[in-house]
mmCIF file of C-alpha atoms in Angstrom:
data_model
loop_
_atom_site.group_PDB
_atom_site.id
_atom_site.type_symbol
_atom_site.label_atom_id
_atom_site.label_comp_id
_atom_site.label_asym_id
_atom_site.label_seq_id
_atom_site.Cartn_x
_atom_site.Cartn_y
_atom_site.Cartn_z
ATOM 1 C CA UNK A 27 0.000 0.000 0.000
ATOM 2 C CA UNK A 28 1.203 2.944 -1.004
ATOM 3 C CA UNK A 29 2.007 5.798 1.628
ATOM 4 C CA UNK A 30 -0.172 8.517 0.492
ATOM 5 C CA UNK A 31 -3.260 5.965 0.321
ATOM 6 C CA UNK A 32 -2.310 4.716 4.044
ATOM 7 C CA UNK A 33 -2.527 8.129 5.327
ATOM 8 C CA UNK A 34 -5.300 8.409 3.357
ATOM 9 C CA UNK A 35 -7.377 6.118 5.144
ATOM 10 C CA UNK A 36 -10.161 7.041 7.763
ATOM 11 C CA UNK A 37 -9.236 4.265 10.038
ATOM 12 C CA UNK A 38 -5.287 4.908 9.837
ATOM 13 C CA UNK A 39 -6.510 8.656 11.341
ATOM 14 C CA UNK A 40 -8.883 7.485 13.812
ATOM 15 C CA UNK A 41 -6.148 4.844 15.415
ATOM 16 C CA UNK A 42 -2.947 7.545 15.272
ATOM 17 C CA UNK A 43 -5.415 9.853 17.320
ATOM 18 C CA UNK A 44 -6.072 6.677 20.077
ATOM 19 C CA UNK A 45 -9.505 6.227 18.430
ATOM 20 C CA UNK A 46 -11.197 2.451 18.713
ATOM 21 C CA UNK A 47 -11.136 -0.098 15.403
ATOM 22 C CA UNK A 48 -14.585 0.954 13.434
ATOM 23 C CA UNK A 49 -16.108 -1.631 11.388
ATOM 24 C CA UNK A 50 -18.279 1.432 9.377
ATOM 25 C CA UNK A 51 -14.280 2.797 8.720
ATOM 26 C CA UNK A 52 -12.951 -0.763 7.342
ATOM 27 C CA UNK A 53 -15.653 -1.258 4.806
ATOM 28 C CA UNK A 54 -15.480 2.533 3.691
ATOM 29 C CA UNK A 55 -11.637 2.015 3.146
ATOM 30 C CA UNK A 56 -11.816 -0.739 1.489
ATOM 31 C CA UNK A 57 -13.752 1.029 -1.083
ATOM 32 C CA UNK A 58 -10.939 3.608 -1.116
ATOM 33 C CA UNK A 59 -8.125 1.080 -2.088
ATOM 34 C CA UNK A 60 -10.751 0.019 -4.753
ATOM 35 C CA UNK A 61 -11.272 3.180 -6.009
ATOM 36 C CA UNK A 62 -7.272 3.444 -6.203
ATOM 37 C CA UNK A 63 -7.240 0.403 -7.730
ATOM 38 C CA UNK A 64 -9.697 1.294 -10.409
ATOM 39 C CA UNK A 65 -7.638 4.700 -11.214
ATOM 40 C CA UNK A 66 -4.332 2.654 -12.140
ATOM 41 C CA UNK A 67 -6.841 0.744 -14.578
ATOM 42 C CA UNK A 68 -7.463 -2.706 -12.701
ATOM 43 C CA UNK A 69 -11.227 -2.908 -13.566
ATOM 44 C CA UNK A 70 -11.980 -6.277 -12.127
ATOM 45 C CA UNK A 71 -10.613 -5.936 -8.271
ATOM 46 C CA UNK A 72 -11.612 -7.135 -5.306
ATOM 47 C CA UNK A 73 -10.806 -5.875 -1.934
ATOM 48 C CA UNK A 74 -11.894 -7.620 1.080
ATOM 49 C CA UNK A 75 -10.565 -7.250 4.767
ATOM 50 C CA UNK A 76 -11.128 -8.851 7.752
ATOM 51 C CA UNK A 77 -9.832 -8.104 11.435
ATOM 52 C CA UNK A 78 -7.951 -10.100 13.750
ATOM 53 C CA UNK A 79 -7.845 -9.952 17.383
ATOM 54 C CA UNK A 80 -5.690 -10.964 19.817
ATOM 55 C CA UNK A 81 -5.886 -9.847 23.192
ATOM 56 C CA UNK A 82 -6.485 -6.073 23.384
ATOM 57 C CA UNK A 83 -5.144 -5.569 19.906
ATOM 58 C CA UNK A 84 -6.465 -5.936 16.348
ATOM 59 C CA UNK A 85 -5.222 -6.073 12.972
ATOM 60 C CA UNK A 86 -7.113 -5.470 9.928
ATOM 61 C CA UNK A 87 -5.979 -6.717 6.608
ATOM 62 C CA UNK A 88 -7.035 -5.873 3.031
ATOM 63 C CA UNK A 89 -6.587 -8.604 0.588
ATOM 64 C CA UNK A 90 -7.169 -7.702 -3.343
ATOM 65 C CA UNK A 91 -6.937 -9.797 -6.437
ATOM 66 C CA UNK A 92 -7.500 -7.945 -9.471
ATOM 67 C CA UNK A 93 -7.038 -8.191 -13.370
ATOM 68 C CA UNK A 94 -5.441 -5.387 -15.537
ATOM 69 C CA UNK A 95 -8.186 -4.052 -17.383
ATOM 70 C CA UNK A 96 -7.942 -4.019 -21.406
#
């Protein structure tokens, strides 16, 4: 991920400022990498995440697969 995106992101904001994990924030920045995704001309990308706990903590991850676009 690229750093401009990751700053980009409403939940990477919310968690530098002490904020809790949002679920509404992880599906709305998932659509962002999409949408970046989409602008470098992969037309047929999926983004999915899911969040893992352990503990106190929790780690989302974004997974994509995608397909240049013609």
């Amino acid at each position: 991920m690229t750093r401009p995106l990751m700053t980009g992101l409403g939940l990477h904001r919310v968690l530098s400022r002490g904020g809790a994990l949002d679920p509404y924030l992880v599906q709305v920045d998932g659509e962002r990498i999409t949408g970046e995704y989409l602008r470098k001309g992969y037309l047929d990308v999926d983004v999915r995440s899911r969040v893992e706990r352990q503990g106190d903590a929790a780690t989302v991850i974004y997974t994509s697969t995608r397909a240049r676009g013609r």
